[in-house]
Coordinates of C-alpha atoms in Angstrom, one line a residue:
M1 CA 98.5 102.9 111.4
N2 CA 100.8 104.3 108.1
M3 CA 102.5 101.3 108.2
S4 CA 105.2 103.1 105.3
I5 CA 106.2 104.8 107.6
V6 CA 107.0 101.8 110.2
C7 CA 110.9 100.8 110.1
S8 CA 112.4 97.6 111.3
K9 CA 116.2 97.3 112.1
D10 CA 115.4 93.3 112.8
K11 CA 115.3 91.2 109.3
Y12 CA 111.1 89.4 108.1
I13 CA 110.8 87.5 105.9
D14 CA 106.5 87.4 104.8
L15 CA 105.0 84.2 102.9
H16 CA 101.4 84.7 103.0
L17 CA 100.7 88.1 101.7
H18 CA 97.6 89.2 99.9
L19 CA 97.9 92.1 98.1
D20 CA 94.3 92.9 97.6
G21 CA 94.3 93.0 101.4
A22 CA 97.4 95.2 102.2
V23 CA 96.0 98.4 100.5
T24 CA 95.8 100.7 103.1
P25 CA 94.4 104.2 102.9
E26 CA 97.8 106.1 101.7
I27 CA 98.0 103.4 99.0
A28 CA 93.4 103.4 98.6
H29 CA 94.2 107.4 97.8
R30 CA 96.2 106.7 95.6
L31 CA 94.9 104.6 93.9
A32 CA 91.5 106.0 93.6
E33 CA 93.3 109.5 92.6
M34 CA 95.1 107.6 89.1
Q35 CA 91.4 106.3 88.5
G36 CA 89.6 109.4 88.5
I37 CA 87.3 107.9 92.0
T38 CA 86.1 109.4 94.7
L39 CA 86.4 108.4 98.2
P40 CA 84.3 108.3 101.1
D41 CA 85.9 110.2 104.1
D42 CA 88.7 108.9 106.3
D43 CA 87.1 107.8 109.3
I44 CA 84.6 105.9 107.0
L45 CA 87.7 104.3 104.9
E46 CA 89.9 103.8 107.7
E47 CA 86.3 101.5 108.7
Q48 CA 85.7 99.8 105.8
L49 CA 89.2 98.7 105.0
S50 CA 89.7 97.4 108.1
V51 CA 88.4 94.3 110.3
Q52 CA 85.5 96.0 112.3
P53 CA 85.7 94.9 116.2
D54 CA 82.0 92.6 116.8
C55 CA 83.8 90.3 113.3
S56 CA 83.1 87.1 114.3
S57 CA 83.7 84.9 111.3
L58 CA 85.8 84.7 108.8
N59 CA 83.1 85.3 106.4
D60 CA 83.1 88.9 108.2
F61 CA 86.3 88.8 107.9
L62 CA 86.2 89.2 103.9
K63 CA 83.7 91.5 103.5
C64 CA 86.7 93.4 104.0
F65 CA 88.3 93.0 100.4
E66 CA 85.2 94.5 98.7
L67 CA 86.8 98.1 98.4
P68 CA 90.1 97.6 97.9
V69 CA 89.4 95.1 94.9
S70 CA 87.2 97.5 93.7
L71 CA 90.1 99.9 93.4
L72 CA 92.1 97.2 92.0
Q73 CA 90.9 96.5 87.8
T74 CA 93.6 98.2 85.7
K75 CA 97.2 97.8 85.0
E76 CA 98.5 100.8 86.2
A77 CA 96.5 100.1 89.5
L78 CA 97.6 97.1 90.3
S79 CA 100.9 97.9 89.2
E80 CA 101.3 101.2 91.2
C81 CA 100.0 99.2 95.0
V82 CA 101.9 96.2 94.2
Y83 CA 105.7 98.6 94.3
M84 CA 103.7 101.0 97.0
V85 CA 103.9 97.5 98.9
C86 CA 106.5 96.2 98.3
T87 CA 108.2 99.3 98.9
S88 CA 106.7 99.3 102.8
L89 CA 107.5 96.4 103.3
K90 CA 111.0 97.3 102.6
E91 CA 110.8 100.0 104.9
Q92 CA 109.5 97.4 107.4
G93 CA 112.4 95.4 107.3
V94 CA 111.4 92.6 105.1
I95 CA 114.2 90.7 102.8
Y96 CA 111.6 89.0 101.4
A97 CA 108.5 88.3 100.4
E98 CA 105.6 86.0 98.7
I99 CA 102.8 88.7 97.4
R100 CA 99.5 86.4 96.9
F101 CA 96.7 87.0 94.5
A102 CA 93.6 86.0 92.5
P103 CA 93.4 87.5 88.8
Q104 CA 90.3 86.7 88.8
L105 CA 89.1 88.7 90.9
H106 CA 90.5 91.1 88.2
C107 CA 88.4 91.0 85.7
Q108 CA 86.0 93.4 86.2
R109 CA 86.0 96.1 83.6
G110 CA 88.2 94.5 81.0
L111 CA 90.8 92.9 82.0
T112 CA 91.8 89.5 81.1
Q113 CA 93.5 87.5 84.3
E114 CA 96.7 87.2 82.2
D115 CA 96.5 91.0 81.9
A116 CA 96.7 91.5 85.9
V117 CA 99.4 89.4 86.3
R118 CA 101.8 90.5 84.3
A119 CA 100.0 93.9 86.0
V120 CA 101.5 92.6 89.2
L121 CA 104.6 91.4 87.5
D122 CA 104.8 95.2 86.3
G123 CA 104.8 96.4 89.5
L124 CA 107.0 93.8 91.6
E125 CA 109.7 94.3 88.8
R126 CA 110.1 97.7 89.7
S127 CA 110.1 97.6 93.5
S128 CA 113.7 96.4 95.5
L129 CA 112.5 94.3 97.0
S130 CA 113.1 90.6 96.7
A131 CA 109.4 88.3 96.4
S132 CA 108.1 86.6 94.1
V133 CA 104.0 86.4 93.4
I134 CA 101.3 83.2 94.4
L135 CA 98.1 83.1 92.4
C136 CA 94.9 82.1 94.4
C137 CA 92.2 79.9 93.0
M138 CA 89.1 80.9 94.7
R139 CA 86.5 78.7 96.7
G140 CA 83.4 79.1 95.5
S141 CA 80.1 78.3 93.2
G142 CA 80.0 78.9 89.6
N143 CA 83.3 79.5 88.6
E144 CA 85.4 76.3 88.2
K145 CA 86.4 77.1 83.9
E146 CA 88.3 80.3 86.0
N147 CA 90.3 78.1 88.7
F148 CA 91.6 76.5 85.8
E149 CA 92.2 79.3 84.1
T150 CA 94.5 80.2 86.6
V151 CA 96.5 77.2 86.4
E152 CA 97.5 78.5 82.6
V153 CA 97.9 81.1 83.7
A154 CA 100.5 80.0 86.5
K155 CA 101.4 77.8 83.9
K156 CA 102.2 79.8 81.3
Y157 CA 104.3 83.0 83.8
L158 CA 106.2 79.8 85.7
T159 CA 109.3 80.8 87.9
N160 CA 111.9 79.8 89.7
E161 CA 112.1 83.2 91.7
G162 CA 111.0 86.8 91.2
G163 CA 107.7 86.3 89.2
V164 CA 105.2 83.6 89.6
T165 CA 106.1 80.7 91.6
A166 CA 103.1 78.6 93.3
I167 CA 99.5 79.1 93.1
D168 CA 97.1 79.1 96.3
L169 CA 93.6 78.6 97.3
A170 CA 92.0 81.1 99.2
G171 CA 88.2 82.5 99.8
A172 CA 85.0 80.9 101.8
E173 CA 86.4 76.9 103.4
A174 CA 83.3 76.4 105.8
L175 CA 81.7 76.7 102.6
F176 CA 83.5 75.5 99.7
P177 CA 85.0 72.0 101.4
T178 CA 88.9 71.6 100.3
K179 CA 88.1 68.2 99.4
N180 CA 86.0 69.5 96.0
Y181 CA 89.0 71.0 94.2
R182 CA 91.0 67.5 93.5
E183 CA 90.7 67.8 90.0
L184 CA 91.9 71.4 90.2
F185 CA 95.2 71.0 92.0
A186 CA 95.0 67.1 89.9
R187 CA 96.2 69.6 87.1
A188 CA 98.6 71.8 89.3
R189 CA 100.3 68.8 90.0
K190 CA 100.6 67.5 86.8
Y191 CA 102.4 70.9 85.3
G192 CA 104.7 71.2 88.4
I193 CA 103.3 74.1 89.2
P194 CA 104.2 73.9 93.0
F195 CA 101.4 75.0 95.7
T196 CA 99.9 75.8 98.6
I197 CA 96.3 75.4 100.4
H198 CA 94.7 77.7 102.9
A199 CA 93.6 74.9 104.9
G200 CA 92.6 74.5 108.8
E201 CA 91.4 78.2 109.0
A202 CA 87.3 78.0 108.9
D203 CA 87.2 74.3 108.9
G204 CA 89.2 70.9 111.1
A205 CA 91.9 69.1 110.5
D206 CA 90.3 67.4 107.3
S207 CA 90.3 70.4 105.3
I208 CA 94.3 69.7 105.7
R209 CA 94.5 66.6 105.0
A210 CA 92.9 66.9 102.2
A211 CA 95.4 69.9 100.5
V212 CA 98.2 67.6 101.7
E213 CA 96.1 64.3 99.6
F214 CA 96.3 67.3 96.8
G215 CA 99.6 67.5 97.4
A216 CA 100.3 71.2 99.0
V217 CA 103.9 71.6 99.6
R218 CA 102.2 74.2 102.5
I219 CA 99.8 75.4 104.2
G220 CA 97.8 78.2 104.7
H221 CA 97.4 78.7 108.3
G222 CA 96.9 75.4 109.4
V223 CA 95.2 75.9 112.6
R224 CA 93.5 73.6 114.1
C225 CA 95.9 70.7 112.5
F226 CA 96.4 70.1 116.6
E227 CA 93.1 68.3 116.1
D228 CA 94.4 65.4 114.1
K229 CA 97.8 63.6 116.0
A230 CA 98.1 61.6 113.0
L231 CA 98.1 64.0 110.2
M232 CA 100.4 66.0 113.1
E233 CA 103.6 63.3 112.2
I234 CA 102.5 63.5 108.2
V235 CA 103.2 66.7 108.3
R236 CA 106.2 67.3 110.4
K237 CA 107.8 63.2 108.3
N238 CA 107.2 65.5 105.0
G239 CA 108.5 69.3 105.9
I240 CA 104.8 70.6 105.0
A241 CA 105.4 74.3 106.2
F242 CA 102.7 76.2 107.5
E243 CA 102.0 79.7 106.9
M244 CA 100.8 80.8 110.0
C245 CA 99.3 84.5 110.7
P246 CA 98.2 85.1 114.5
T247 CA 96.7 89.0 114.3
S248 CA 93.8 87.2 111.9
N249 CA 93.5 83.9 113.4
R250 CA 92.4 86.3 116.2
Q251 CA 89.9 88.5 114.3
T252 CA 88.6 85.4 112.8
H253 CA 88.3 84.3 115.8
S254 CA 89.7 81.5 114.4
V255 CA 91.2 79.6 117.5
K256 CA 88.5 80.9 120.5
D257 CA 91.9 81.9 123.0
M258 CA 94.6 83.2 122.2
S259 CA 96.7 80.9 125.0
D260 CA 96.1 78.3 122.2
Y261 CA 96.4 79.3 120.1
P262 CA 99.1 76.3 118.6
L263 CA 102.1 78.3 116.5
M264 CA 105.0 77.1 119.3
A265 CA 103.1 73.4 119.8
Y266 CA 103.7 72.8 116.0
L267 CA 107.3 74.4 116.2
S268 CA 108.1 72.1 119.8
A269 CA 106.7 69.2 117.3
G270 CA 109.3 69.5 114.2
I271 CA 106.5 71.2 112.6
K272 CA 108.4 74.1 109.8
V273 CA 105.6 77.0 110.9
T274 CA 106.5 80.4 109.4
I275 CA 104.6 83.8 111.7
N276 CA 102.8 86.1 107.8
T277 CA 100.1 88.9 108.1
D278 CA 98.6 87.7 105.9
D279 CA 96.7 91.2 105.5
P280 CA 98.3 93.8 107.3
A281 CA 96.4 97.1 106.2
I282 CA 93.0 95.3 107.5
E283 CA 94.3 93.4 110.1
R284 CA 96.5 96.9 111.3
T285 CA 98.8 94.8 112.2
T286 CA 103.3 94.2 111.0
I287 CA 105.4 91.2 110.4
A288 CA 107.2 92.8 113.6
E289 CA 104.5 93.4 115.6
E290 CA 102.8 89.5 114.6
Y291 CA 106.7 88.5 115.7
R292 CA 105.4 91.2 119.3
Y293 CA 102.2 89.5 119.5
I294 CA 103.9 86.2 119.6
Q295 CA 106.9 86.9 122.2
K296 CA 104.8 89.1 124.2
L297 CA 102.0 85.6 124.1
F298 CA 104.8 83.2 124.5
G299 CA 108.1 84.6 124.9
L300 CA 109.7 83.8 122.0
D301 CA 113.0 82.9 122.3
E302 CA 116.0 84.8 120.1
K303 CA 116.5 80.9 119.2
Q304 CA 113.1 80.4 118.8
K305 CA 112.1 83.6 116.1
K306 CA 115.7 82.5 114.3
Q307 CA 114.1 79.0 113.7
L308 CA 110.9 80.8 111.9
L309 CA 112.5 82.9 110.0
S310 CA 114.7 79.6 109.0
N311 CA 111.6 77.5 108.2
A312 CA 110.6 80.5 106.0
V313 CA 113.5 80.5 103.8
D314 CA 113.6 76.4 103.5
A315 CA 109.4 76.7 102.6
A316 CA 109.8 80.2 100.2
F317 CA 108.5 78.9 96.7
T318 CA 111.8 81.1 95.3
S319 CA 115.6 79.3 93.8
E320 CA 118.3 78.3 95.8
R321 CA 120.5 80.8 95.5
V322 CA 117.6 83.5 96.8
K323 CA 117.0 81.1 100.4
S324 CA 121.6 81.1 100.0
K325 CA 121.2 84.5 100.2
L326 CA 118.3 84.7 102.7
R327 CA 120.3 82.5 104.8
R328 CA 123.2 85.2 104.5
E329 CA 121.5 87.7 105.5
L330 CA 119.9 86.4 108.6
G331 CA 123.0 84.3 109.6
I332 CA 121.3 81.0 109.5
A333 CA 124.4 78.9 107.7
A334 CA 121.9 75.9 105.8
E335 CA 118.6 74.0 105.4
G336 CA 117.6 74.1 108.9
V337 CA 120.7 74.6 111.0
L338 CA 120.9 77.4 112.8
D339 CA 124.2 79.4 113.2
D340 CA 125.5 80.1 116.3

């Protein structure tokens, strides 16, 4: 699917979108041309840039990032990729997006983390899409220094709109438990940096509980929160938003049977659930396709769709000025209140 030409009259918000998961073959060719890199034939390229039918887990899924990351090792490539992704999103009807990436993954050819962040911000500034940037720390071994450096860079560039507005923790959740990152997020909290954490995707409800205890105001995925009813109530009472990504959760087998996907149950329980793409190029999806998928699974009606969009506005890491503008565009009167 060439997602750059999929246009939409509907309006959408995407709060959970990884830059390196949004590299389409078209973008890959542009980045390779800029750097004099030879890519494989188109059929092989498309296979390397998208998830395969035999994907059995999140760990398998993460292998799809190797080629995109290798193409994003210069300032020019990072800036151009962000610009092209934002342009495509706007054509798809996205009126606000939060693009996340891990600066430490883009230092293989001489860039510093700060160089990478400045390049991404340059691409964002060149685009006409209303958007923010989330800096990802990475689960893993031997990269504690790099994670703390990401927090320091986030502190330096932190703003409340149009730039770096939050941090995240991404990577192999089952191999590197959330509970191991308490000190990292204590530092972020000390600096006043808002954060989301990937949790409850490849690990259980305890992972979400740890993220909540750290002070996360949003949870990436949160699929397995239903395992702990008391935790669900804590999440609801504290207005913690879930960034759910249906196609991604199906492809990584975060849910065994999508008929049991908990998104609508969370919505009914009053949790601020949102719909997002995660890695649109890898999954061959768009935000419009994600909404259609949930509608097909559960019969999503217009009021529920509007509630999901309202939740996304409320949860966005951006200023009240931007949120007010988004609410006007979507016909939402005030925080949590739908304009019928």
